[in-house]
């Protein structure tokens, strides 16, 4: 929308907000948001987002929110069943309505209501009266019914489609002009409002009839002229119903409501009241935004660009003199670093007017060389603290041998991305833009603002680059003290940052730059083999189906399975209610002996592996013939690393095909790949935290934990444990880590739910320590809203108090799992750091390449295989002391598959 209030020559504009349309939209758009007391807040927050966006972008002078008073209206008096079938207001929405009213009162926005009428009628009346007096009116709603109110002076901002409807656009989208919208609605009816309509006439038919005849009244008069029998008979036999429907859907525009601009004038908000509301609802970012409002309007200075090595040397000297122990690094660029802004802290005065920071454009060759040499000095200086965001990408600029002092980064790193991640791991993103918006309530300039066009950066020297650099440096300067203080106030989290996350950065840089060699010829052969097998499967699928169809189309597959072959319909999709053909449904059908689902599952497995890995991996090979994945350190809330381009974490490990893909990751001539894998690390962590003596004894004795568990649960001698019993015990062991229910265990083992419940009860009775762990973890999560790993990493779980049972139970499962998986992730990160440092300290040529969950892969010269195998095992097993000893199993081979 555009702001018409900016021009004094334009008519005054009135914004009328459809309250419940936007409240319901907000409620369903943002699900499961609660405060620490478990009270739902999603609708309030979502409605606030809509409201604040309107106030910010449109700055309306006149505004009001129309709300329904009750379900009893003139329409229910006329037709008792009007809206009778509409479901009651959701349980989680009802308590939020009073909060929304308080918000509107604090914003001093008038609430418009009239007994016995709906909000639509209030909107229609005020829109008609205001436009008659020369005002432009904007209706803010996602309700298509309001299209009938659109005129040359009344527009509809559809919040669901983010479109502004004028009469022409209404006709284009709806098929008829605004004056005939009610006629279409009357003919087609409305199941949600229980408007009966005319049987046999849907939306398309209604639009066509109104286009031809003009109105419901005309259609009824000329019904005998209509050629289509169902339309003709529907109108003739249901004349009264059509007339009633027209009355029900027509919005009243003549209520006894006065239009007084003074009553709709928006006064300045009551910020004190808003702050109290936001604090009570725990909308902390909005509280901070109110507190920082005065800070928003200040002017920022652009960074000063440096264009020559000489000027760079002078700038560096001035910066180090003013701030010898701390410097700020603000990257400038998109997919790759284009430049860098360097500066001191905000309160440090730098000679030569360089307090604003200096921008260096790395596309200037001589300057780039000088800057990279300096960065090598800085990252190798253990007395220097470097502050930035995603410093891993800056470290990539420095050549492997570019650190002063050799080998690895020695500088202290304060990385805002990682600090934010440690403090608030559940945030969706820890990008600088997101952190800045959340904590400073500022939107950083976009790349387009700085001169990027179609992803192409501006030429060196463009003023937009210095402005962008200045903004980003300023953001770092403001965020760093805030994040540093929060860490200082949480010593355990400060240790997680200082001992785990920050030291891991240069390790990941080294791994990403090393990459891993890929055997592209092997994958080409595998692709051809899979292609033939997929073609053969497709032929078999067509034979079983009795016809050819698009195997990748769920809709077409559903028709084949459930209509043509008449397989039992097990499930339908939630939104469209069409046949569900997901993996669980197909697996169940295959288990019942139906042949086609098994072939479809195999087809999907092969097709996915072929497209996702076998065909995709060669396209990601760099000029050196190696795959260089990108490790994400600030994504998984549990603390685990993830990877992208390619995602190596998701290569299947339990299938023969998944294992074959690992054969493509190979060692170069004269080297071997070494794979070290923690043995059942999460179960060992569980045994340690739970202090479960039976488990601890089994691990100390080196026993098969799953066989020992089966023997304990089934009360038999370990030598008598059958394979099925061991499998059940293994499923229970790992299921406990993820809060598996009896239903989940039953589905995994293919046994009745009652029998699965007996297994779990027997397990908990035998392993009392594990039961105590589960109970204690859930109690802590309830009391504190979080759980912690052994190292103090926090996982916040506000959903643990949710009234919605499914949401609450999911939070309980996450609580049980987070302490275990998070501790295991911390152990692996610490092991990576120790291995990296040992290799450097002992001047070994071996190097870390990859880590996937509980395993680590190294590239080792043949002469170093024995010492490095010993080194890796020592560091992985000795990284911490658990009562259930850590065990790392080491393998060596020419490929990842052989080493594994």
PDB file of C-alpha atoms in Angstrom, residues 253-427:
ATOM      1  CA  UNK A 253     -24.531   0.120   4.712  1.00  0.00           C
ATOM      2  CA  UNK A 254     -27.234   2.205   6.390  1.00  0.00           C
ATOM      3  CA  UNK A 255     -26.916   1.568  10.123  1.00  0.00           C
ATOM      4  CA  UNK A 256     -27.585   4.310  12.627  1.00  0.00           C
ATOM      5  CA  UNK A 257     -23.889   5.056  13.101  1.00  0.00           C
ATOM      6  CA  UNK A 258     -22.587   8.593  12.793  1.00  0.00           C
ATOM      7  CA  UNK A 259     -19.379   9.204  10.891  1.00  0.00           C
ATOM      8  CA  UNK A 260     -17.362  11.667  12.941  1.00  0.00           C
ATOM      9  CA  UNK A 261     -13.708  12.033  11.868  1.00  0.00           C
ATOM     10  CA  UNK A 262     -12.783  13.215  15.363  1.00  0.00           C
ATOM     11  CA  UNK A 263     -13.985   9.916  16.840  1.00  0.00           C
ATOM     12  CA  UNK A 264     -11.698   7.993  14.470  1.00  0.00           C
ATOM     13  CA  UNK A 265      -8.619  10.178  14.893  1.00  0.00           C
ATOM     14  CA  UNK A 266      -5.586   8.189  16.000  1.00  0.00           C
ATOM     15  CA  UNK A 267      -3.926   9.768  19.017  1.00  0.00           C
ATOM     16  CA  UNK A 268      -0.345   8.921  20.077  1.00  0.00           C
ATOM     17  CA  UNK A 269      -0.203   5.512  21.782  1.00  0.00           C
ATOM     18  CA  UNK A 270       0.057   5.033  25.527  1.00  0.00           C
ATOM     19  CA  UNK A 271       3.595   3.610  25.516  1.00  0.00           C
ATOM     20  CA  UNK A 272       3.550   2.903  29.247  1.00  0.00           C
ATOM     21  CA  UNK A 273       0.442   0.752  28.868  1.00  0.00           C
ATOM     22  CA  UNK A 274       1.895  -0.969  25.798  1.00  0.00           C
ATOM     23  CA  UNK A 275       5.110  -1.715  27.655  1.00  0.00           C
ATOM     24  CA  UNK A 276       3.142  -3.288  30.518  1.00  0.00           C
ATOM     25  CA  UNK A 277       1.110  -5.426  28.101  1.00  0.00           C
ATOM     26  CA  UNK A 278       4.166  -6.539  26.117  1.00  0.00           C
ATOM     27  CA  UNK A 279       6.053  -7.398  29.313  1.00  0.00           C
ATOM     28  CA  UNK A 280       3.117  -9.423  30.672  1.00  0.00           C
ATOM     29  CA  UNK A 281       2.851 -11.339  27.398  1.00  0.00           C
ATOM     30  CA  UNK A 282       6.673 -11.703  27.302  1.00  0.00           C
ATOM     31  CA  UNK A 283       7.048  -9.965  23.947  1.00  0.00           C
ATOM     32  CA  UNK A 284      10.527  -8.926  25.005  1.00  0.00           C
ATOM     33  CA  UNK A 285      11.613  -7.614  21.626  1.00  0.00           C
ATOM     34  CA  UNK A 286       8.640  -5.237  21.566  1.00  0.00           C
ATOM     35  CA  UNK A 287       9.484  -4.039  25.076  1.00  0.00           C
ATOM     36  CA  UNK A 288      13.045  -3.338  23.978  1.00  0.00           C
ATOM     37  CA  UNK A 289      11.772  -1.604  20.871  1.00  0.00           C
ATOM     38  CA  UNK A 290       9.749   0.805  22.969  1.00  0.00           C
ATOM     39  CA  UNK A 291      12.778   1.433  25.173  1.00  0.00           C
ATOM     40  CA  UNK A 292      14.970   2.075  22.141  1.00  0.00           C
ATOM     41  CA  UNK A 293      12.482   4.205  20.175  1.00  0.00           C
ATOM     42  CA  UNK A 294      14.441   7.413  20.668  1.00  0.00           C
ATOM     43  CA  UNK A 295      17.555   5.654  19.379  1.00  0.00           C
ATOM     44  CA  UNK A 296      15.891   4.798  16.077  1.00  0.00           C
ATOM     45  CA  UNK A 297      16.081   8.230  14.512  1.00  0.00           C
ATOM     46  CA  UNK A 298      19.757   8.973  14.924  1.00  0.00           C
ATOM     47  CA  UNK A 299      21.926   9.643  11.886  1.00  0.00           C
ATOM     48  CA  UNK A 300      24.659   7.192  10.915  1.00  0.00           C
ATOM     49  CA  UNK A 301      27.943   7.949   9.198  1.00  0.00           C
ATOM     50  CA  UNK A 302      29.289   6.021   6.248  1.00  0.00           C
ATOM     51  CA  UNK A 303      32.551   4.120   6.598  1.00  0.00           C
ATOM     52  CA  UNK A 304      35.614   5.676   4.928  1.00  0.00           C
ATOM     53  CA  UNK A 305      36.884   3.709   1.942  1.00  0.00           C
ATOM     54  CA  UNK A 306      40.576   2.805   1.671  1.00  0.00           C
ATOM     55  CA  UNK A 307      41.797   2.163  -1.858  1.00  0.00           C
ATOM     56  CA  UNK A 308      45.598   1.670  -1.666  1.00  0.00           C
ATOM     57  CA  UNK A 309      47.953  -0.572   0.349  1.00  0.00           C
ATOM     58  CA  UNK A 310      49.688   2.536   1.733  1.00  0.00           C
ATOM     59  CA  UNK A 311      46.423   4.004   3.008  1.00  0.00           C
ATOM     60  CA  UNK A 312      45.524   0.624   4.468  1.00  0.00           C
ATOM     61  CA  UNK A 313      48.828   0.419   6.366  1.00  0.00           C
ATOM     62  CA  UNK A 314      48.254   3.907   7.795  1.00  0.00           C
ATOM     63  CA  UNK A 315      44.684   3.060   8.777  1.00  0.00           C
ATOM     64  CA  UNK A 316      45.764  -0.185  10.460  1.00  0.00           C
ATOM     65  CA  UNK A 317      48.435   1.661  12.411  1.00  0.00           C
ATOM     66  CA  UNK A 318      45.898   4.240  13.611  1.00  0.00           C
ATOM     67  CA  UNK A 319      43.364   1.554  14.578  1.00  0.00           C
ATOM     68  CA  UNK A 320      45.885  -0.555  16.514  1.00  0.00           C
ATOM     69  CA  UNK A 321      47.213   2.515  18.294  1.00  0.00           C
ATOM     70  CA  UNK A 322      43.733   3.555  19.392  1.00  0.00           C
ATOM     71  CA  UNK A 323      42.561   0.020  20.206  1.00  0.00           C
ATOM     72  CA  UNK A 324      45.513  -2.375  20.513  1.00  0.00           C
ATOM     73  CA  UNK A 325      43.548  -5.329  21.921  1.00  0.00           C
ATOM     74  CA  UNK A 326      40.167  -5.281  20.137  1.00  0.00           C
ATOM     75  CA  UNK A 327      38.999  -4.715  16.574  1.00  0.00           C
ATOM     76  CA  UNK A 328      35.632  -5.085  14.832  1.00  0.00           C
ATOM     77  CA  UNK A 329      35.266  -6.821  11.452  1.00  0.00           C
ATOM     78  CA  UNK A 330      32.064  -6.259   9.469  1.00  0.00           C
ATOM     79  CA  UNK A 331      31.816  -8.246   6.205  1.00  0.00           C
ATOM     80  CA  UNK A 332      30.178  -6.627   3.186  1.00  0.00           C
ATOM     81  CA  UNK A 333      28.720  -8.875   0.497  1.00  0.00           C
ATOM     82  CA  UNK A 334      26.208 -11.589  -0.220  1.00  0.00           C
ATOM     83  CA  UNK A 335      27.163 -15.145  -1.238  1.00  0.00           C
ATOM     84  CA  UNK A 336      30.857 -14.246  -1.026  1.00  0.00           C
ATOM     85  CA  UNK A 337      32.735 -11.482   0.765  1.00  0.00           C
ATOM     86  CA  UNK A 338      33.115  -8.451  -1.446  1.00  0.00           C
ATOM     87  CA  UNK A 339      34.666  -6.247   1.174  1.00  0.00           C
ATOM     88  CA  UNK A 340      35.331  -5.682   4.830  1.00  0.00           C
ATOM     89  CA  UNK A 341      34.808  -2.824   7.250  1.00  0.00           C
ATOM     90  CA  UNK A 342      37.288  -2.599  10.106  1.00  0.00           C
ATOM     91  CA  UNK A 343      36.849  -0.385  13.143  1.00  0.00           C
ATOM     92  CA  UNK A 344      37.319   0.064  16.854  1.00  0.00           C
ATOM     93  CA  UNK A 345      34.633   0.034  19.538  1.00  0.00           C
ATOM     94  CA  UNK A 346      32.095   2.871  19.463  1.00  0.00           C
ATOM     95  CA  UNK A 347      33.657   4.712  22.408  1.00  0.00           C
ATOM     96  CA  UNK A 348      37.197   4.669  20.975  1.00  0.00           C
ATOM     97  CA  UNK A 349      38.453   7.782  19.157  1.00  0.00           C
ATOM     98  CA  UNK A 350      40.707   6.958  16.199  1.00  0.00           C
ATOM     99  CA  UNK A 351      43.074   9.498  14.666  1.00  0.00           C
ATOM    100  CA  UNK A 352      42.530  10.733  11.128  1.00  0.00           C
ATOM    101  CA  UNK A 353      38.748  10.656  11.345  1.00  0.00           C
ATOM    102  CA  UNK A 354      38.724   6.840  11.178  1.00  0.00           C
ATOM    103  CA  UNK A 355      36.334   6.327  14.077  1.00  0.00           C
ATOM    104  CA  UNK A 356      33.620   5.625  11.488  1.00  0.00           C
ATOM    105  CA  UNK A 357      35.579   2.566  10.348  1.00  0.00           C
ATOM    106  CA  UNK A 358      37.394   1.851   7.113  1.00  0.00           C
ATOM    107  CA  UNK A 359      36.010  -0.079   4.148  1.00  0.00           C
ATOM    108  CA  UNK A 360      38.318  -2.153   1.962  1.00  0.00           C
ATOM    109  CA  UNK A 361      36.973  -3.518  -1.314  1.00  0.00           C
ATOM    110  CA  UNK A 362      38.673  -6.879  -1.839  1.00  0.00           C
ATOM    111  CA  UNK A 363      38.137  -6.648  -5.606  1.00  0.00           C
ATOM    112  CA  UNK A 364      41.110  -4.264  -5.738  1.00  0.00           C
ATOM    113  CA  UNK A 365      43.968  -6.785  -6.295  1.00  0.00           C
ATOM    114  CA  UNK A 366      46.889  -5.014  -4.611  1.00  0.00           C
ATOM    115  CA  UNK A 367      44.729  -3.924  -1.720  1.00  0.00           C
ATOM    116  CA  UNK A 368      43.363  -7.466  -1.290  1.00  0.00           C
ATOM    117  CA  UNK A 369      46.864  -8.870  -0.917  1.00  0.00           C
ATOM    118  CA  UNK A 370      47.739  -6.296   1.756  1.00  0.00           C
ATOM    119  CA  UNK A 371      44.492  -6.849   3.660  1.00  0.00           C
ATOM    120  CA  UNK A 372      44.844 -10.646   3.707  1.00  0.00           C
ATOM    121  CA  UNK A 373      48.380 -10.351   5.027  1.00  0.00           C
ATOM    122  CA  UNK A 374      47.123  -8.136   7.850  1.00  0.00           C
ATOM    123  CA  UNK A 375      44.257 -10.509   8.634  1.00  0.00           C
ATOM    124  CA  UNK A 376      46.823 -13.305   8.953  1.00  0.00           C
ATOM    125  CA  UNK A 377      48.656 -11.242  11.551  1.00  0.00           C
ATOM    126  CA  UNK A 378      45.488 -10.440  13.451  1.00  0.00           C
ATOM    127  CA  UNK A 379      44.097 -13.969  13.549  1.00  0.00           C
ATOM    128  CA  UNK A 380      47.510 -15.217  14.691  1.00  0.00           C
ATOM    129  CA  UNK A 381      47.733 -12.695  17.556  1.00  0.00           C
ATOM    130  CA  UNK A 382      46.591 -14.322  20.806  1.00  0.00           C
ATOM    131  CA  UNK A 383      46.465 -10.908  22.520  1.00  0.00           C
ATOM    132  CA  UNK A 384      43.895  -9.557  20.068  1.00  0.00           C
ATOM    133  CA  UNK A 385      40.119  -9.943  20.300  1.00  0.00           C
ATOM    134  CA  UNK A 386      38.298  -9.831  16.963  1.00  0.00           C
ATOM    135  CA  UNK A 387      34.588  -9.017  17.081  1.00  0.00           C
ATOM    136  CA  UNK A 388      32.309  -9.792  14.156  1.00  0.00           C
ATOM    137  CA  UNK A 389      29.421 -11.823  12.820  1.00  0.00           C
ATOM    138  CA  UNK A 390      30.080 -15.231  11.228  1.00  0.00           C
ATOM    139  CA  UNK A 391      33.845 -14.849  11.551  1.00  0.00           C
ATOM    140  CA  UNK A 392      34.290 -18.245   9.901  1.00  0.00           C
ATOM    141  CA  UNK A 393      33.685 -16.583   6.552  1.00  0.00           C
ATOM    142  CA  UNK A 394      36.340 -13.936   7.301  1.00  0.00           C
ATOM    143  CA  UNK A 395      38.790 -16.634   8.364  1.00  0.00           C
ATOM    144  CA  UNK A 396      38.331 -18.281   4.968  1.00  0.00           C
ATOM    145  CA  UNK A 397      40.056 -15.251   3.455  1.00  0.00           C
ATOM    146  CA  UNK A 398      43.339 -16.114   5.145  1.00  0.00           C
ATOM    147  CA  UNK A 399      45.500 -18.718   3.338  1.00  0.00           C
ATOM    148  CA  UNK A 400      46.167 -21.915   5.293  1.00  0.00           C
ATOM    149  CA  UNK A 401      49.760 -20.864   5.944  1.00  0.00           C
ATOM    150  CA  UNK A 402      48.856 -17.218   6.440  1.00  0.00           C
ATOM    151  CA  UNK A 403      48.669 -17.120  10.246  1.00  0.00           C
ATOM    152  CA  UNK A 404      51.527 -15.456  12.044  1.00  0.00           C
ATOM    153  CA  UNK A 405      52.785 -18.066  14.476  1.00  0.00           C
ATOM    154  CA  UNK A 406      51.725 -20.851  12.102  1.00  0.00           C
ATOM    155  CA  UNK A 407      49.092 -23.522  11.995  1.00  0.00           C
ATOM    156  CA  UNK A 408      45.896 -22.225  13.491  1.00  0.00           C
ATOM    157  CA  UNK A 409      43.967 -19.177  14.680  1.00  0.00           C
ATOM    158  CA  UNK A 410      45.195 -17.804  18.005  1.00  0.00           C
ATOM    159  CA  UNK A 411      43.139 -14.611  18.277  1.00  0.00           C
ATOM    160  CA  UNK A 412      40.178 -14.405  20.649  1.00  0.00           C
ATOM    161  CA  UNK A 413      36.961 -14.481  18.617  1.00  0.00           C
ATOM    162  CA  UNK A 414      33.753 -12.852  19.729  1.00  0.00           C
ATOM    163  CA  UNK A 415      31.295 -13.977  17.074  1.00  0.00           C
ATOM    164  CA  UNK A 416      27.838 -12.411  17.428  1.00  0.00           C
ATOM    165  CA  UNK A 417      26.199 -15.194  15.443  1.00  0.00           C
ATOM    166  CA  UNK A 418      27.504 -17.834  17.852  1.00  0.00           C
ATOM    167  CA  UNK A 419      26.819 -15.739  20.944  1.00  0.00           C
ATOM    168  CA  UNK A 420      23.210 -15.294  19.843  1.00  0.00           C
ATOM    169  CA  UNK A 421      22.991 -19.022  19.096  1.00  0.00           C
ATOM    170  CA  UNK A 422      24.259 -20.010  22.539  1.00  0.00           C
ATOM    171  CA  UNK A 423      21.951 -17.558  24.297  1.00  0.00           C
ATOM    172  CA  UNK A 424      18.798 -18.237  22.265  1.00  0.00           C
ATOM    173  CA  UNK A 425      19.294 -21.477  20.299  1.00  0.00           C
ATOM    174  CA  UNK A 426      15.639 -21.848  19.297  1.00  0.00           C
ATOM    175  CA  UNK A 427      15.635 -18.714  17.102  1.00  0.00           C
TER     176      UNK A 427
END
